[in-house]
Amino acid sequence: MTKLIVDGIEVDVPADYTLLQACEAAGNEIPRFCFHERLSIAGNCRMCLVELVGSPKPVASCAWAVRDCRPGPNGEPPVVNTRTPMVKKAREGVMEFLLINHPLDCPICDQGGECDLQDQAMAYGVDTSRYWENKRAVEDKYIGVLVKTSMNRCIHCTRCVRFVTEVAGVPELGAIGRGEDMEITTYLEGAMTSELQGNVVDLCPVGALTSKPYAFAARPWELNKTESVDVMDAVGSAIRIDTRGREVMRILPRVNEDVNEEWISDKTRHVVDGLRSQRLDTPYIREAGRLRPATWSEAFTLISIRIKDARPNRIGAIAGDLCAVEEMFALKDLMTRIGSKNLDARQRGSMIDPRWGRALYTFNATIAGIEKAGAALIVGTNPRHEAAILNTRLRKRWRMGQFPVALIGDRADLTYPYHYLGAGPDSLAEIAAGKGDYADILKAAERPLLILGAGALARNDGPRVASLAARAALKIGAVKDGWNGFCVLHSAASRVGALDIGFVPGEGGQTAVQMADSGNADMLVLLGADEIDVAPGAFVVYIGTHGDAGAHRADVILPGAAYPEKSGIYVNTEGRVQMAARAAFPPGDAREDWAILRALSEHLGHKLGYDSLAQLRQALFAAHPHLMRIDRIEPSDSGDIRRMADVDGAPDKTPFAPVIEDFYLTNPIARASAVMAECSAIAEGRRNLTAAE
């Protein structure tokens, strides 16, 4: 630790701190535009000038390290002043220069109310300008469907350039020209293709980069803000949902160092318009091959008649990717009372089973733990598409150095280099046998990771693949005292929660794939399940939010609530219990899913024992106590992995296939979004161009 005196206050800070960080540790706010805690230091805005006693001129505190400060003549600590007349005049001068070319767009700028330049001009600027020359003009650039440009406002802080290069790993933004002619643009003004490009809007300290889908929709002071969690993937990113009245206007990231830091994917951010399109707002009944609107009583009566005509072993339930734990628990409770064991939440055919043990279906190293890893082996997954935010952690660890990465499965651009070992289980078998150069690299690493994706388990030989992966993890030393690097990466927000409560077939029950096959079921309840094709024959009840695949197949539709319209518990891929809060209300006659199941149970003569969400959670917590510990990860037993490694049998040699073909269209909300459709079209065009080349 190094001693400093900041505005008369003595502080001890690490030697690798910058003066800006040291000043803030002493409780002094330092203005800045170019500096950002998660990006490299540019030192080009000069707004953070402070007085370092002994220096002939003010210094940029963001670019001056504490270790570079010289002690006083008698060995006294360096002295830094942040409120002297010299500092005040320097900051006023910098602000004056910044505003020379900045247009007076404040009344019509989308950044109004959330603009760093506005705030800092009020706090550190002056009320007059000495410049009367014409302002420079810069043409607005087209950089895609998500980011709107007003480049006259750009102050060249380069935050956006550093983000896409360092964090996103897709260096599509850069600066051309010099001095007054400098401009930020993409190569040939092409569309950005990163799945994280929307974060540059949050980073931009002025209104040069704003959200194109949200443009001129609302002002920040009009919005109600609700803290929640994302369900577009299994990472569980911390988000803030902004609403006006009953309508969700936008979604922004919240800081959560353990999960998403302060980034979110573009699908998380811009799926908002999908919440308003193709919504189900009233029950429907299929008559003569056509769906007609109905009352809740009519729908429940028809369901009651069909259930009484069906045998319990011919009734099944499938839960979708966006379901909260409470509604799955209620559905399991109802199916148990009916006498059916046909339950499943693994729509894409995953063979993962909670009976293997929790260590076999969670990301045991944790997302933040990736930064402690020494090497990584990625098996049967494309983390850039299945968990874009988790992929940024892998890239962050790679940028820290000494982090070899290998991939077994479908080749993909992961934004960081990797060794390609093969496409299928035979390559994983070589690692498990300790063969090959990369096996030696993994064994030499202090804390290796083995990341097993959903694509490796969504096969008939899934248990044998899991056993082989467990043997490989033990062989390379990924499972040892103080470290569990055996990590399963899910792509569905509901998956770990469903496995935790045992929403899988009971003894003699059918899997989702079996239930969906022709002739295996007389009646199916689809709880937001849209990623599975149900063969003709079964009577299908669909509880969901959008007119997607499940609703098209349904005989009865019961309109449910989307994730911003209900309070619910989700468990992310690392096993972290998270609470999503209700920010809006469902449209029309739609109801929360658990309430629909409670009302339906009474019509069926199997009344569920809870009349409120609080009572439902009491029953849930009594059955699964770990779910009451919000934002906690229940420790798993590494012995589960050792027991799985003892399972005999070799998997097929079929290559691992990705579970996500299109990052932007993975669920009903995303498929209802016009913005996501446009992003998908651009991404598809990029893939076609690459293929042609």
XYZ file of C-alpha atoms in Angstrom, residues 185-651:
467
model
C -16.927 4.880 -37.806
C -17.138 1.262 -38.900
C -15.217 -0.074 -41.845
C -16.986 1.220 -44.987
C -19.920 2.171 -42.736
C -21.079 -1.439 -42.438
C -23.426 -2.773 -39.763
C -21.888 -3.918 -36.495
C -22.249 -7.649 -35.943
C -21.300 -8.122 -32.293
C -23.937 -9.569 -29.951
C -22.917 -6.913 -27.414
C -22.948 -3.778 -29.556
C -25.794 -2.154 -27.607
C -23.454 -1.598 -24.664
C -21.712 1.220 -26.545
C -24.880 3.288 -26.002
C -24.447 2.998 -22.231
C -20.756 3.817 -22.536
C -21.158 6.906 -24.721
C -20.900 9.933 -22.374
C -22.678 12.197 -24.863
C -25.529 11.648 -27.325
C -23.354 10.525 -30.240
C -24.444 6.885 -29.925
C -28.024 6.271 -28.816
C -30.455 3.372 -28.995
C -32.112 3.280 -32.414
C -35.166 1.164 -31.415
C -35.752 3.378 -28.339
C -35.181 6.688 -30.149
C -37.632 9.423 -29.065
C -39.792 6.912 -27.185
C -39.590 8.373 -23.672
C -37.617 10.581 -21.324
C -35.893 8.968 -18.328
C -37.894 10.940 -15.761
C -41.143 9.503 -17.161
C -40.156 5.920 -16.433
C -40.643 3.620 -13.466
C -37.534 1.536 -12.834
C -37.656 -2.068 -11.617
C -34.643 -4.240 -10.826
C -34.919 -7.746 -12.225
C -32.967 -10.520 -13.964
C -32.699 -11.531 -17.606
C -34.134 -14.809 -18.932
C -32.936 -14.713 -22.547
C -30.190 -17.187 -21.607
C -29.088 -19.105 -18.519
C -26.576 -16.508 -17.287
C -29.151 -14.498 -15.337
C -27.765 -11.037 -16.062
C -28.844 -8.256 -13.702
C -31.148 -5.855 -15.540
C -33.323 -2.826 -14.946
C -36.723 -2.768 -16.610
C -38.060 0.729 -17.349
C -41.812 1.003 -17.799
C -44.300 3.756 -18.562
C -47.790 2.831 -17.474
C -48.377 -0.800 -18.486
C -45.729 -0.789 -21.209
C -42.102 -1.915 -20.995
C -40.085 0.825 -22.705
C -36.512 -0.414 -22.404
C -34.159 -2.784 -20.593
C -30.781 -1.685 -19.252
C -27.998 -3.527 -17.398
C -27.350 -3.360 -13.667
C -23.936 -3.884 -12.126
C -23.414 -7.399 -10.762
C -19.730 -8.232 -10.472
C -20.440 -11.938 -9.945
C -22.525 -12.406 -13.079
C -22.589 -9.839 -15.882
C -20.366 -7.038 -14.524
C -22.255 -4.220 -16.286
C -22.852 -5.657 -19.763
C -25.890 -7.316 -21.339
C -26.394 -8.909 -24.728
C -28.311 -7.237 -27.537
C -31.061 -9.838 -27.278
C -31.561 -8.983 -23.601
C -31.606 -5.252 -24.323
C -33.657 -5.032 -27.522
C -36.219 -7.819 -27.185
C -38.615 -5.214 -25.759
C -40.771 -4.816 -28.862
C -41.383 -8.574 -28.808
C -43.232 -8.113 -25.513
C -45.862 -6.064 -27.377
C -46.234 -8.124 -30.568
C -48.272 -11.295 -31.183
C -49.401 -11.402 -27.545
C -52.058 -13.789 -26.306
C -54.562 -11.815 -24.249
C -57.615 -14.060 -24.078
C -58.267 -17.822 -23.901
C -58.870 -19.700 -27.162
C -60.524 -23.021 -27.998
C -60.045 -24.930 -31.239
C -63.324 -25.855 -32.932
C -63.528 -27.403 -36.405
C -59.830 -26.808 -36.866
C -59.972 -23.107 -36.048
C -59.215 -21.229 -32.838
C -61.943 -19.008 -31.427
C -61.880 -16.686 -28.404
C -63.422 -18.187 -25.290
C -63.975 -17.445 -21.625
C -61.789 -18.887 -18.886
C -64.737 -20.998 -17.710
C -65.240 -22.500 -21.177
C -61.551 -23.315 -21.511
C -61.330 -24.900 -18.054
C -64.495 -26.945 -18.644
C -63.160 -28.378 -21.903
C -59.822 -29.229 -20.279
C -61.631 -30.939 -17.380
C -63.638 -33.109 -19.772
C -60.553 -34.165 -21.741
C -58.495 -34.938 -18.624
C -61.267 -37.113 -17.161
C -61.373 -39.062 -20.431
C -57.599 -39.684 -20.405
C -55.629 -42.182 -18.325
C -53.044 -40.580 -15.982
C -50.162 -42.376 -17.693
C -51.269 -40.792 -20.995
C -51.182 -37.229 -19.631
C -47.965 -35.221 -19.750
C -46.518 -31.772 -19.090
C -43.593 -29.988 -20.727
C -42.103 -26.756 -19.340
C -40.466 -24.191 -21.588
C -37.198 -22.274 -21.470
C -38.544 -19.085 -19.847
C -40.552 -20.593 -16.975
C -40.037 -19.452 -13.391
C -39.564 -22.042 -10.658
C -42.895 -21.307 -8.955
C -45.063 -22.155 -11.959
C -43.090 -25.329 -12.699
C -43.482 -26.366 -9.061
C -47.242 -25.737 -9.263
C -47.511 -27.719 -12.513
C -45.540 -30.613 -11.036
C -47.801 -30.534 -7.970
C -50.901 -30.641 -10.166
C -49.581 -33.496 -12.324
C -48.674 -35.471 -9.198
C -52.222 -35.056 -7.855
C -53.607 -36.254 -11.193
C -51.314 -39.280 -10.993
C -49.045 -38.581 -13.960
C -45.258 -39.040 -13.950
C -44.786 -37.612 -17.424
C -42.952 -34.364 -16.657
C -40.035 -32.783 -18.478
C -38.397 -29.389 -18.927
C -35.729 -30.564 -21.380
C -37.379 -29.560 -24.640
C -34.360 -30.072 -26.861
C -33.872 -33.663 -25.767
C -31.158 -33.207 -23.161
C -30.507 -36.358 -21.177
C -29.156 -34.553 -18.113
C -30.743 -35.882 -14.934
C -30.911 -34.365 -11.427
C -30.407 -37.844 -10.009
C -26.779 -37.618 -11.158
C -26.199 -34.914 -8.548
C -26.168 -31.126 -8.681
C -22.472 -30.962 -9.563
C -23.339 -32.632 -12.886
C -25.662 -29.850 -14.076
C -24.255 -26.551 -12.761
C -21.360 -24.276 -13.697
C -19.392 -25.227 -10.614
C -16.448 -22.859 -11.077
C -18.933 -19.919 -11.144
C -18.876 -17.189 -13.767
C -16.590 -14.943 -11.733
C -14.357 -17.970 -11.094
C -13.421 -18.039 -14.779
C -10.950 -15.253 -13.998
C -9.055 -17.641 -11.686
C -8.797 -20.458 -14.241
C -5.524 -21.418 -15.896
C -6.847 -23.137 -19.044
C -10.172 -24.099 -20.621
C -11.592 -26.980 -22.640
C -14.951 -26.142 -24.255
C -17.009 -29.176 -25.271
C -20.172 -29.161 -27.373
C -21.082 -25.502 -27.011
C -20.675 -22.104 -28.605
C -20.605 -19.784 -25.574
C -20.722 -16.700 -27.794
C -24.285 -17.623 -28.834
C -25.462 -19.660 -25.855
C -24.155 -17.313 -23.151
C -22.740 -14.140 -24.692
C -21.988 -12.503 -21.333
C -20.171 -15.572 -20.034
C -18.125 -15.534 -23.229
C -16.918 -12.029 -22.339
C -15.500 -13.477 -19.094
C -13.607 -16.097 -21.070
C -12.248 -13.389 -23.348
C -11.379 -11.209 -20.356
C -9.418 -14.088 -18.831
C -7.673 -14.702 -22.172
C -6.653 -11.036 -22.365
C -5.089 -11.343 -18.905
C -2.606 -13.779 -20.441
C -1.527 -17.411 -19.992
C -4.938 -18.881 -20.738
C -4.912 -21.561 -23.451
C -8.361 -22.503 -24.759
C -9.386 -25.598 -26.730
C -12.672 -26.447 -28.449
C -14.313 -29.784 -29.190
C -17.434 -29.423 -31.304
C -18.667 -27.149 -34.052
C -16.093 -24.586 -35.223
C -17.094 -21.034 -34.292
C -15.681 -17.542 -33.915
C -15.480 -17.162 -30.134
C -13.680 -13.752 -30.262
C -10.486 -15.298 -28.879
C -8.077 -17.871 -30.339
C -8.394 -21.537 -29.452
C -6.954 -24.928 -30.331
C -9.442 -26.969 -32.331
C -9.231 -30.578 -31.144
C -12.085 -32.200 -33.068
C -15.827 -32.378 -33.571
C -17.029 -35.267 -31.431
C -16.657 -37.514 -28.382
C -13.583 -39.315 -29.742
C -11.564 -36.113 -29.228
C -12.890 -35.852 -25.675
C -11.943 -39.502 -25.127
C -8.336 -38.674 -25.997
C -8.288 -35.995 -23.300
C -9.845 -38.449 -20.829
C -7.082 -40.922 -21.680
C -4.421 -38.248 -21.196
C -3.339 -38.371 -24.837
C -2.233 -35.448 -26.972
C -0.358 -32.219 -26.396
C -3.357 -30.314 -25.139
C -4.045 -32.892 -22.436
C -0.586 -32.106 -21.075
C -1.303 -28.362 -21.243
C -4.520 -28.827 -19.264
C -2.837 -31.011 -16.659
C -0.074 -28.428 -16.254
C -2.572 -25.605 -15.632
C -3.193 -24.734 -12.005
C -6.988 -24.540 -12.258
C -8.304 -25.945 -15.565
C -11.908 -25.586 -16.716
C -13.976 -28.139 -18.606
C -17.102 -26.438 -19.983
C -19.695 -28.954 -21.147
C -22.455 -27.485 -23.292
C -26.070 -28.426 -23.872
C -25.182 -29.667 -27.364
C -23.063 -32.417 -25.841
C -25.937 -33.683 -23.685
C -28.911 -33.304 -26.062
C -28.259 -36.749 -27.581
C -29.347 -40.284 -26.876
C -25.881 -41.042 -25.497
C -25.942 -37.962 -23.242
C -25.238 -39.930 -20.023
C -22.207 -41.576 -21.624
C -20.944 -38.179 -22.846
C -21.371 -36.801 -19.309
C -19.459 -39.764 -17.905
C -16.667 -39.280 -20.440
C -16.515 -35.555 -19.594
C -16.328 -36.396 -15.884
C -13.392 -38.748 -16.551
C -11.691 -36.038 -18.618
C -12.209 -33.467 -15.851
C -10.635 -35.783 -13.280
C -7.770 -36.635 -15.614
C -6.764 -33.005 -16.223
C -7.139 -32.028 -12.574
C -10.226 -29.869 -12.989
C -11.769 -31.419 -9.869
C -9.606 -31.198 -6.764
C -9.525 -29.704 -3.286
C -10.474 -26.042 -3.444
C -11.417 -26.094 -7.136
C -14.231 -27.627 -9.160
C -13.723 -26.810 -12.830
C -16.386 -29.195 -14.160
C -18.900 -26.729 -15.596
C -22.162 -27.356 -17.442
C -23.318 -24.427 -19.564
C -27.072 -24.301 -20.123
C -28.849 -22.188 -22.712
C -32.315 -22.014 -21.066
C -33.130 -19.803 -18.060
C -35.525 -22.374 -16.579
C -33.290 -25.436 -16.867
C -31.370 -25.468 -13.575
C -34.443 -24.483 -11.567
C -36.421 -27.293 -13.206
C -33.704 -29.816 -12.399
C -33.513 -28.532 -8.822
C -37.214 -29.243 -8.213
C -37.119 -32.534 -10.135
C -39.242 -31.489 -13.108
C -38.195 -34.632 -14.997
C -39.965 -37.930 -15.661
C -40.681 -40.047 -12.639
C -40.218 -43.805 -12.519
C -41.663 -45.118 -15.790
C -42.489 -41.606 -17.030
C -41.897 -40.287 -20.535
C -39.391 -37.647 -21.612
C -40.412 -34.554 -23.568
C -39.298 -36.121 -26.846
C -41.278 -39.286 -26.129
C -44.404 -37.347 -25.142
C -44.219 -35.290 -28.329
C -44.024 -38.397 -30.531
C -47.191 -39.671 -32.170
C -49.353 -41.988 -30.092
C -47.506 -41.668 -26.772
C -49.862 -39.207 -25.052
C -53.548 -38.377 -25.102
C -53.146 -34.974 -23.462
C -50.225 -32.582 -23.056
C -49.856 -29.367 -21.081
C -47.253 -27.071 -22.622
C -46.097 -24.465 -20.110
C -44.484 -21.971 -22.463
C -42.937 -24.840 -24.430
C -42.386 -23.626 -28.003
C -39.123 -25.342 -28.924
C -40.609 -28.813 -29.412
C -42.867 -30.156 -32.181
C -45.839 -32.135 -30.870
C -47.078 -34.771 -33.298
C -50.784 -34.895 -34.234
C -53.055 -36.894 -31.994
C -52.653 -35.499 -28.495
C -54.972 -32.871 -27.057
C -52.688 -29.913 -26.285
C -53.226 -27.214 -23.673
C -50.823 -24.308 -24.118
C -50.120 -21.815 -21.331
C -47.995 -19.064 -22.799
C -47.550 -15.499 -23.887
C -47.158 -15.403 -27.681
C -48.729 -16.852 -30.794
C -45.706 -19.037 -31.455
C -45.285 -22.743 -32.245
C -46.959 -23.944 -29.044
C -50.046 -21.810 -29.630
C -50.308 -22.917 -33.273
C -50.371 -26.556 -32.156
C -52.709 -26.017 -29.186
C -56.319 -27.089 -28.834
C -56.804 -24.780 -25.840
C -54.760 -21.619 -25.236
C -54.530 -20.039 -21.793
C -52.780 -16.617 -21.931
C -49.938 -16.245 -19.432
C -47.557 -13.526 -18.261
C -44.156 -12.731 -19.756
C -41.123 -12.435 -17.485
C -41.407 -8.649 -16.843
C -45.069 -9.171 -15.899
C -44.600 -11.534 -12.973
C -42.454 -12.062 -9.925
C -40.539 -15.308 -10.087
C -37.472 -17.237 -9.004
C -34.884 -18.327 -11.558
C -31.714 -20.334 -11.042
C -28.897 -19.478 -13.421
C -26.391 -21.878 -14.969
C -24.009 -21.618 -12.002
C -26.825 -22.529 -9.582
C -27.340 -18.976 -8.299
C -30.887 -18.374 -7.046
C -32.248 -15.081 -8.412
C -35.479 -13.162 -8.010
C -37.172 -11.474 -10.967
C -39.535 -8.658 -10.037
C -42.759 -7.670 -11.753
C -42.393 -4.413 -13.664
C -45.633 -4.390 -15.679
C -48.922 -6.276 -15.976
C -49.999 -8.830 -18.590
C -52.352 -7.612 -21.332
C -56.078 -8.240 -21.503
C -57.299 -11.330 -19.686
C -53.839 -12.880 -19.392
C -52.866 -14.080 -15.917
C -49.742 -15.217 -14.114
C -49.004 -18.846 -14.902
C -49.175 -20.151 -11.336
C -52.577 -18.492 -10.885
C -53.859 -20.185 -14.059
C -52.732 -23.571 -12.737
C -54.320 -22.876 -9.334
C -57.672 -21.998 -10.965
C -57.456 -24.995 -13.308
C -56.747 -27.369 -10.417
C -60.019 -26.427 -8.753
C -61.973 -27.246 -11.941
C -60.193 -30.597 -12.117
C -61.085 -31.488 -8.538
C -57.428 -31.498 -7.465
C -57.219 -28.112 -5.758
C -53.687 -26.905 -5.099
C -53.004 -25.883 -1.525
C -52.029 -22.253 -2.046
C -54.089 -19.185 -2.867
C -51.286 -16.625 -3.190
C -47.754 -16.424 -4.488
C -46.479 -16.146 -0.912
C -48.211 -19.411 0.042
C -46.868 -21.078 -3.089
C -43.345 -20.014 -2.174
C -43.795 -21.346 1.352
C -44.601 -24.766 -0.103
C -41.696 -24.464 -2.553
C -39.200 -23.518 0.166
C -40.416 -26.315 2.410
C -39.687 -28.826 -0.358
C -36.476 -27.163 -1.608
C -34.971 -24.944 1.120
C -32.002 -23.739 -0.938
C -34.353 -21.774 -3.205
C -35.096 -19.273 -0.438
C -31.446 -18.128 -0.341
C -31.556 -15.412 -3.006
C -28.292 -14.580 -4.787
C -26.591 -17.559 -3.161
C -25.105 -20.653 -4.775
C -25.753 -23.925 -3.013
C -22.426 -25.802 -2.809
C -22.346 -28.986 -4.872
C -20.625 -32.250 -4.051
C -17.657 -33.018 -6.307
C -18.182 -36.661 -5.369
C -21.061 -36.644 -7.886
C -18.515 -36.127 -10.664
C -16.337 -38.990 -9.440
C -19.341 -41.296 -9.294
C -20.385 -40.282 -12.804
C -16.893 -41.032 -14.076
C -17.359 -44.665 -13.019
C -20.337 -45.144 -15.357
C -19.356 -47.537 -18.138
C -20.014 -47.142 -21.836
C -18.556 -45.179 -24.717
C -20.625 -42.562 -26.553
